[in-house]
PDB file of C-alpha atoms and ligand atoms in Angstrom:
ATOM      1  CA  UNK A  23      92.347 109.417  76.962  1.00  0.00           C
ATOM      2  CA  UNK A  24      90.688 106.183  76.065  1.00  0.00           C
ATOM      3  CA  UNK A  25      88.160 106.155  73.252  1.00  0.00           C
ATOM      4  CA  UNK A  26      85.594 104.248  75.263  1.00  0.00           C
ATOM      5  CA  UNK A  27      85.371 107.164  77.677  1.00  0.00           C
ATOM      6  CA  UNK A  28      85.510 109.907  75.069  1.00  0.00           C
ATOM      7  CA  UNK A  29      82.547 108.369  73.272  1.00  0.00           C
ATOM      8  CA  UNK A  30      80.463 109.058  76.364  1.00  0.00           C
ATOM      9  CA  UNK A  31      82.094 112.192  77.652  1.00  0.00           C
ATOM     10  CA  UNK A  32      83.388 114.964  75.403  1.00  0.00           C
ATOM     11  CA  UNK A  33      86.277 117.167  76.449  1.00  0.00           C
ATOM     12  CA  UNK A  34      83.838 119.988  77.132  1.00  0.00           C
ATOM     13  CA  UNK A  35      81.556 117.769  79.199  1.00  0.00           C
ATOM     14  CA  UNK A  36      84.517 116.556  81.178  1.00  0.00           C
ATOM     15  CA  UNK A  37      85.492 120.132  81.984  1.00  0.00           C
ATOM     16  CA  UNK A  38      81.908 120.881  83.015  1.00  0.00           C
ATOM     17  CA  UNK A  39      82.066 117.920  85.338  1.00  0.00           C
ATOM     18  CA  UNK A  40      85.291 119.119  86.936  1.00  0.00           C
ATOM     19  CA  UNK A  41      83.658 122.533  87.358  1.00  0.00           C
ATOM     20  CA  UNK A  42      80.630 120.878  88.984  1.00  0.00           C
ATOM     21  CA  UNK A  43      82.910 119.188  91.513  1.00  0.00           C
ATOM     22  CA  UNK A  44      84.620 122.495  92.237  1.00  0.00           C
ATOM     23  CA  UNK A  45      81.213 124.133  92.756  1.00  0.00           C
ATOM     24  CA  UNK A  46      79.908 121.303  94.923  1.00  0.00           C
ATOM     25  CA  UNK A  47      82.969 121.538  97.135  1.00  0.00           C
ATOM     26  CA  UNK A  48      82.137 125.179  97.818  1.00  0.00           C
ATOM     27  CA  UNK A  49      79.275 123.866  99.944  1.00  0.00           C
ATOM     28  CA  UNK A  50      81.084 121.205 101.915  1.00  0.00           C
ATOM     29  CA  UNK A  51      84.433 120.156 103.302  1.00  0.00           C
ATOM     30  CA  UNK A  52      83.710 116.761 101.726  1.00  0.00           C
ATOM     31  CA  UNK A  53      85.896 115.846  98.771  1.00  0.00           C
ATOM     32  CA  UNK A  54      84.285 114.408  95.658  1.00  0.00           C
ATOM     33  CA  UNK A  55      86.072 112.416  92.988  1.00  0.00           C
ATOM     34  CA  UNK A  56      85.020 110.459  89.906  1.00  0.00           C
ATOM     35  CA  UNK A  57      86.861 107.446  88.572  1.00  0.00           C
ATOM     36  CA  UNK A  58      86.041 105.925  85.178  1.00  0.00           C
ATOM     37  CA  UNK A  59      87.284 102.624  83.879  1.00  0.00           C
ATOM     38  CA  UNK A  60      86.314 100.243  81.135  1.00  0.00           C
ATOM     39  CA  UNK A  61      85.292  97.208  83.138  1.00  0.00           C
ATOM     40  CA  UNK A  62      85.200  95.902  86.690  1.00  0.00           C
ATOM     41  CA  UNK A  63      86.929  92.760  85.411  1.00  0.00           C
ATOM     42  CA  UNK A  64      86.130  89.821  87.662  1.00  0.00           C
ATOM     43  CA  UNK A  65      85.338  92.063  90.609  1.00  0.00           C
ATOM     44  CA  UNK A  66      82.167  93.765  91.776  1.00  0.00           C
ATOM     45  CA  UNK A  67      81.726  97.482  91.184  1.00  0.00           C
ATOM     46  CA  UNK A  68      81.743  98.010  94.969  1.00  0.00           C
ATOM     47  CA  UNK A  69      85.031  96.176  95.187  1.00  0.00           C
ATOM     48  CA  UNK A  70      86.551  98.347  92.464  1.00  0.00           C
ATOM     49  CA  UNK A  71      85.190 101.517  94.049  1.00  0.00           C
ATOM     50  CA  UNK A  72      86.816 100.581  97.333  1.00  0.00           C
ATOM     51  CA  UNK A  73      90.062  99.752  95.547  1.00  0.00           C
ATOM     52  CA  UNK A  74      90.222 103.096  93.761  1.00  0.00           C
ATOM     53  CA  UNK A  75      89.180 104.986  96.863  1.00  0.00           C
ATOM     54  CA  UNK A  76      92.339 103.686  98.504  1.00  0.00           C
ATOM     55  CA  UNK A  77      94.534 104.025  95.444  1.00  0.00           C
ATOM     56  CA  UNK A  78      93.536 107.676  95.041  1.00  0.00           C
ATOM     57  CA  UNK A  79      94.429 108.249  98.709  1.00  0.00           C
ATOM     58  CA  UNK A  80      90.878 109.289  99.419  1.00  0.00           C
ATOM     59  CA  UNK A  81      90.933 107.961 102.974  1.00  0.00           C
ATOM     60  CA  UNK A  82      93.475 110.619 103.866  1.00  0.00           C
ATOM     61  CA  UNK A  83      91.232 113.671 104.166  1.00  0.00           C
ATOM     62  CA  UNK A  84      91.154 115.310 107.592  1.00  0.00           C
ATOM     63  CA  UNK A  85      87.487 114.549 108.272  1.00  0.00           C
ATOM     64  CA  UNK A  86      87.476 111.245 106.402  1.00  0.00           C
ATOM     65  CA  UNK A  87      84.802 112.653 104.161  1.00  0.00           C
ATOM     66  CA  UNK A  88      85.866 111.728 100.658  1.00  0.00           C
ATOM     67  CA  UNK A  89      83.283 110.367  98.206  1.00  0.00           C
ATOM     68  CA  UNK A  90      84.142 108.426  95.088  1.00  0.00           C
ATOM     69  CA  UNK A  91      81.773 107.849  92.194  1.00  0.00           C
ATOM     70  CA  UNK A  92      83.070 104.787  90.400  1.00  0.00           C
ATOM     71  CA  UNK A  93      81.831 103.893  86.920  1.00  0.00           C
ATOM     72  CA  UNK A  94      82.681 100.917  84.754  1.00  0.00           C
ATOM     73  CA  UNK A  95      81.706 102.192  81.331  1.00  0.00           C
ATOM     74  CA  UNK A  96      81.445  98.976  79.374  1.00  0.00           C
ATOM     75  CA  UNK A  97      79.710  97.098  82.169  1.00  0.00           C
ATOM     76  CA  UNK A  98      77.380 100.003  82.877  1.00  0.00           C
ATOM     77  CA  UNK A  99      78.034  99.771  86.582  1.00  0.00           C
ATOM     78  CA  UNK A 100      78.002 102.538  89.140  1.00  0.00           C
ATOM     79  CA  UNK A 101      79.222 102.266  92.702  1.00  0.00           C
ATOM     80  CA  UNK A 102      79.852 104.794  95.360  1.00  0.00           C
ATOM     81  CA  UNK A 103      82.417 104.590  98.112  1.00  0.00           C
ATOM     82  CA  UNK A 104      82.586 107.080 100.954  1.00  0.00           C
ATOM     83  CA  UNK A 105      84.958 107.718 103.831  1.00  0.00           C
ATOM     84  CA  UNK A 106      84.412 106.581 107.411  1.00  0.00           C
ATOM     85  CA  UNK A 107      83.623 110.086 108.593  1.00  0.00           C
ATOM     86  CA  UNK A 108      80.627 110.187 106.271  1.00  0.00           C
ATOM     87  CA  UNK A 109      79.432 106.680 107.035  1.00  0.00           C
ATOM     88  CA  UNK A 110      79.368 107.479 110.748  1.00  0.00           C
ATOM     89  CA  UNK A 111      77.203 110.546 110.286  1.00  0.00           C
ATOM     90  CA  UNK A 112      74.713 110.074 107.478  1.00  0.00           C
ATOM     91  CA  UNK A 113      71.563 107.919 107.524  1.00  0.00           C
ATOM     92  CA  UNK A 114      71.568 104.560 105.746  1.00  0.00           C
ATOM     93  CA  UNK A 115      69.463 105.791 102.856  1.00  0.00           C
ATOM     94  CA  UNK A 116      71.655 108.847 102.322  1.00  0.00           C
ATOM     95  CA  UNK A 117      72.932 107.845  98.892  1.00  0.00           C
ATOM     96  CA  UNK A 118      69.804 106.225  97.501  1.00  0.00           C
ATOM     97  CA  UNK A 119      68.169 109.348  96.115  1.00  0.00           C
ATOM     98  CA  UNK A 120      71.439 110.488  94.574  1.00  0.00           C
ATOM     99  CA  UNK A 121      71.993 107.132  92.914  1.00  0.00           C
ATOM    100  CA  UNK A 122      68.391 106.999  91.681  1.00  0.00           C
ATOM    101  CA  UNK A 123      68.715 110.397  90.009  1.00  0.00           C
ATOM    102  CA  UNK A 124      71.965 109.395  88.340  1.00  0.00           C
ATOM    103  CA  UNK A 125      70.628 106.101  87.054  1.00  0.00           C
ATOM    104  CA  UNK A 126      67.486 107.757  85.685  1.00  0.00           C
ATOM    105  CA  UNK A 127      69.704 110.100  83.641  1.00  0.00           C
ATOM    106  CA  UNK A 128      71.999 107.297  82.499  1.00  0.00           C
ATOM    107  CA  UNK A 129      68.993 105.316  81.282  1.00  0.00           C
ATOM    108  CA  UNK A 130      68.092 108.255  79.055  1.00  0.00           C
ATOM    109  CA  UNK A 131      71.620 108.200  77.681  1.00  0.00           C
ATOM    110  CA  UNK A 132      72.528 111.370  79.570  1.00  0.00           C
ATOM    111  CA  UNK A 133      75.901 110.367  80.908  1.00  0.00           C
ATOM    112  CA  UNK A 134      77.497 113.664  81.826  1.00  0.00           C
ATOM    113  CA  UNK A 135      74.162 115.101  83.022  1.00  0.00           C
ATOM    114  CA  UNK A 136      73.742 112.141  85.359  1.00  0.00           C
ATOM    115  CA  UNK A 137      77.196 112.607  86.787  1.00  0.00           C
ATOM    116  CA  UNK A 138      76.748 116.335  87.215  1.00  0.00           C
ATOM    117  CA  UNK A 139      73.400 115.805  88.956  1.00  0.00           C
ATOM    118  CA  UNK A 140      75.018 113.296  91.294  1.00  0.00           C
ATOM    119  CA  UNK A 141      77.878 115.650  92.092  1.00  0.00           C
ATOM    120  CA  UNK A 142      75.554 118.603  92.707  1.00  0.00           C
ATOM    121  CA  UNK A 143      73.256 116.623  94.973  1.00  0.00           C
ATOM    122  CA  UNK A 144      76.212 115.211  96.866  1.00  0.00           C
ATOM    123  CA  UNK A 145      77.654 118.657  97.507  1.00  0.00           C
ATOM    124  CA  UNK A 146      74.346 119.878  98.824  1.00  0.00           C
ATOM    125  CA  UNK A 147      73.634 116.817 100.960  1.00  0.00           C
ATOM    126  CA  UNK A 148      77.130 116.634 102.433  1.00  0.00           C
ATOM    127  CA  UNK A 149      77.027 120.335 103.232  1.00  0.00           C
ATOM    128  CA  UNK A 150      74.485 119.578 105.946  1.00  0.00           C
ATOM    129  CA  UNK A 151      76.842 117.204 107.717  1.00  0.00           C
ATOM    130  CA  UNK A 152      80.173 118.693 106.707  1.00  0.00           C
ATOM    131  CA  UNK A 153      79.772 122.410 106.071  1.00  0.00           C
ATOM    132  CA  UNK A 154      82.606 124.117 104.290  1.00  0.00           C
ATOM    133  CA  UNK A 155      84.877 126.149 106.540  1.00  0.00           C
ATOM    134  CA  UNK A 156      86.539 129.422 105.690  1.00  0.00           C
ATOM    135  CA  UNK A 157      89.967 127.854 105.654  1.00  0.00           C
ATOM    136  CA  UNK A 158      88.900 124.970 103.418  1.00  0.00           C
ATOM    137  CA  UNK A 159      91.637 123.208 101.507  1.00  0.00           C
ATOM    138  CA  UNK A 160      91.077 121.315  98.274  1.00  0.00           C
ATOM    139  CA  UNK A 161      92.437 118.089  99.690  1.00  0.00           C
ATOM    140  CA  UNK A 162      91.791 115.937  96.626  1.00  0.00           C
ATOM    141  CA  UNK A 163      92.039 116.872  92.967  1.00  0.00           C
ATOM    142  CA  UNK A 164      88.775 117.600  91.164  1.00  0.00           C
ATOM    143  CA  UNK A 165      90.073 116.123  87.919  1.00  0.00           C
ATOM    144  CA  UNK A 166      88.371 112.996  86.599  1.00  0.00           C
ATOM    145  CA  UNK A 167      90.459 109.922  87.221  1.00  0.00           C
ATOM    146  CA  UNK A 168      90.626 107.174  84.599  1.00  0.00           C
ATOM    147  CA  UNK A 169      92.126 103.763  84.701  1.00  0.00           C
TER     148      UNK A 169
HETATM  149 CA1   CA O 220      87.927 120.783 100.510  1.00  0.00          CA
HETATM  150 CA1   CA O 221      88.515 118.453  95.638  1.00  0.00          CA
END
């Protein structure tokens, strides 16, 4: 685990975050993941989010309803990338409120709280479009991905 991440997210906070994803996915068939890296390099955060979405095989869920929260820690950038199934169904402003809440927390220095709030809101919001079914499968790991 890289120091630059651990300075923002303790082991306990990371576990709480994984638990929040597990809880959120009890409300929806959507699959939520978080990827942290140091910097976007020469690319935009959106570009990196898209890259990791593919690399983590997130386009392969049955309903194409994966959501990736991408964060470049050093650059303080957040981007969100969601699967085609979601983009077809939700209104254009779907993510704005979620992003606003996260950024408000980040600005207070509440990193893990911001992420947890984003995950919780996403689970709730996606549940309206993609309710969880009884035979739900955890299609994508809930562990935090780092690169
Ligand atoms: Ca699932
Ligand atoms: Ca999952």
